[in-house]
XYZ file of C-alpha atoms in Angstrom:
158
model
C -6.304 -4.857 29.562
C -8.438 -2.453 27.505
C -7.491 1.117 26.501
C -9.275 2.701 29.458
C -7.604 0.438 32.014
C -4.222 1.124 30.390
C -4.762 4.916 30.526
C -5.828 4.688 34.190
C -2.761 2.617 35.052
C -0.433 5.028 33.256
C -2.066 8.041 34.951
C -1.313 6.501 38.358
C 2.439 6.241 37.689
C 4.463 9.235 38.952
C 5.777 11.557 36.245
C 9.303 10.683 35.190
C 8.948 7.041 36.238
C 8.127 5.960 32.704
C 10.287 6.312 29.636
C 8.681 8.787 27.217
C 7.977 6.201 24.498
C 5.958 4.078 26.919
C 3.806 7.038 27.859
C 3.074 8.090 24.291
C -0.537 9.120 23.867
C -2.650 7.752 21.034
C -3.909 11.136 19.805
C -6.456 10.857 17.029
C -4.895 7.865 15.218
C -7.092 5.240 16.931
C -10.304 6.923 15.794
C -12.207 6.889 12.483
C -12.444 10.524 11.289
C -14.501 9.587 8.219
C -17.509 8.490 10.286
C -18.582 11.236 12.723
C -21.098 10.196 15.360
C -23.564 12.039 17.557
C -24.504 11.106 21.076
C -26.035 12.820 24.051
C -26.573 11.845 27.609
C -26.329 12.549 31.285
C -22.828 12.694 32.782
C -22.277 9.774 35.179
C -18.567 10.179 35.934
C -15.924 12.845 35.312
C -12.148 12.357 35.091
C -10.705 15.870 34.732
C -7.029 15.026 34.201
C -4.367 14.579 31.563
C -3.644 13.138 29.070
C -7.218 14.322 28.399
C -10.412 14.909 30.314
C -12.969 12.124 30.073
C -16.594 11.691 31.027
C -18.895 8.703 31.050
C -22.402 9.465 29.879
C -25.601 7.485 30.072
C -27.259 7.646 26.686
C -31.038 7.739 26.406
C -32.604 4.634 24.874
C -34.402 6.826 22.316
C -31.312 8.618 20.983
C -32.044 10.619 17.818
C -30.099 13.050 15.660
C -31.201 16.640 16.373
C -33.047 18.094 13.382
C -30.792 21.176 13.419
C -27.451 19.346 13.766
C -26.234 19.810 10.169
C -27.014 23.546 10.352
C -25.357 24.222 13.714
C -22.673 26.832 13.887
C -19.426 25.631 15.431
C -16.406 27.727 16.424
C -13.292 27.877 14.288
C -10.310 25.851 15.445
C -6.641 26.141 14.558
C -6.867 22.693 12.914
C -8.349 22.736 9.417
C -11.748 21.095 9.836
C -14.595 21.239 7.316
C -17.344 21.526 9.908
C -20.240 21.771 7.445
C -19.146 18.621 5.614
C -18.678 16.681 8.862
C -21.972 17.780 10.389
C -23.768 16.796 7.165
C -22.693 13.138 7.504
C -23.050 12.607 11.262
C -24.788 9.369 12.229
C -25.853 7.698 15.451
C -23.543 5.026 16.880
C -24.188 1.492 15.622
C -23.373 0.170 19.087
C -26.339 0.279 21.449
C -24.380 0.631 24.696
C -26.154 2.749 27.290
C -22.883 4.084 28.768
C -20.224 5.707 26.593
C -16.851 7.168 27.493
C -16.281 10.559 25.903
C -12.657 11.605 25.463
C -12.475 15.364 25.541
C -9.200 17.304 25.211
C -6.061 17.878 27.284
C -6.681 20.197 30.213
C -4.666 23.027 28.657
C -6.943 22.963 25.616
C -10.054 22.772 27.802
C -8.771 25.922 29.527
C -8.118 27.619 26.180
C -11.768 27.007 25.272
C -12.792 28.136 28.791
C -14.599 24.862 29.479
C -15.334 24.477 33.177
C -15.231 20.903 34.487
C -18.372 18.978 33.676
C -20.503 17.818 36.572
C -22.272 14.588 37.360
C -25.903 14.722 36.230
C -25.291 17.369 33.561
C -26.684 16.752 30.046
C -24.252 17.098 27.126
C -24.182 16.421 23.404
C -21.096 15.355 21.477
C -20.063 14.943 17.863
C -16.932 12.896 17.454
C -15.403 9.624 16.348
C -15.372 6.119 17.717
C -12.467 3.710 17.658
C -11.583 2.389 14.220
C -12.104 -1.189 15.439
C -15.266 -0.188 17.377
C -14.059 -2.441 20.214
C -15.287 -0.172 23.013
C -18.056 2.412 23.472
C -15.690 5.393 23.231
C -16.058 8.663 21.328
C -13.279 11.184 20.870
C -15.069 14.543 20.894
C -14.693 16.942 17.991
C -17.389 19.253 19.378
C -18.925 19.437 22.822
C -22.394 21.000 23.045
C -23.092 22.130 26.600
C -25.666 24.474 28.079
C -26.207 26.361 24.814
C -22.484 26.648 23.999
C -20.296 24.660 21.639
C -16.590 23.972 22.002
C -14.202 22.627 19.357
C -11.833 20.184 20.990
C -9.423 18.954 18.309
C -7.286 22.076 18.544
C -7.171 25.491 20.178
C -9.611 28.273 19.307
C -8.699 30.055 16.072
């Protein structure tokens, strides 16, 4: 069973039916924060639920880094993040999968950032981190770029 199947199975279990340790969420520890990645694509599926919202995107075959990415302004978060340093080293994913799962943030944090649920067919851009073992096409979003706005998703707005 992969991570996604495990999270889906756990989400289907009624609250209180699982001991807290078994329902522990992975947080950021499974992801490589020293290698930020960029991707963009059209939303194919949306799972707007806890432990965090997720979307599947279809990535264009000709994915390129935006010329302005390193100079983009991103909002301050309560977590200490050196945005300029991270944006300066962003790369494209080494994996060439056409469909990626993007892990966003818990719903309470999405509300704090005033992010409305994403919709199927919508185009988004993401900077974030893939799994340390790169076993699946998954990115945990640091920043979500959507319709001319950018949202920081590691922590609440500063």
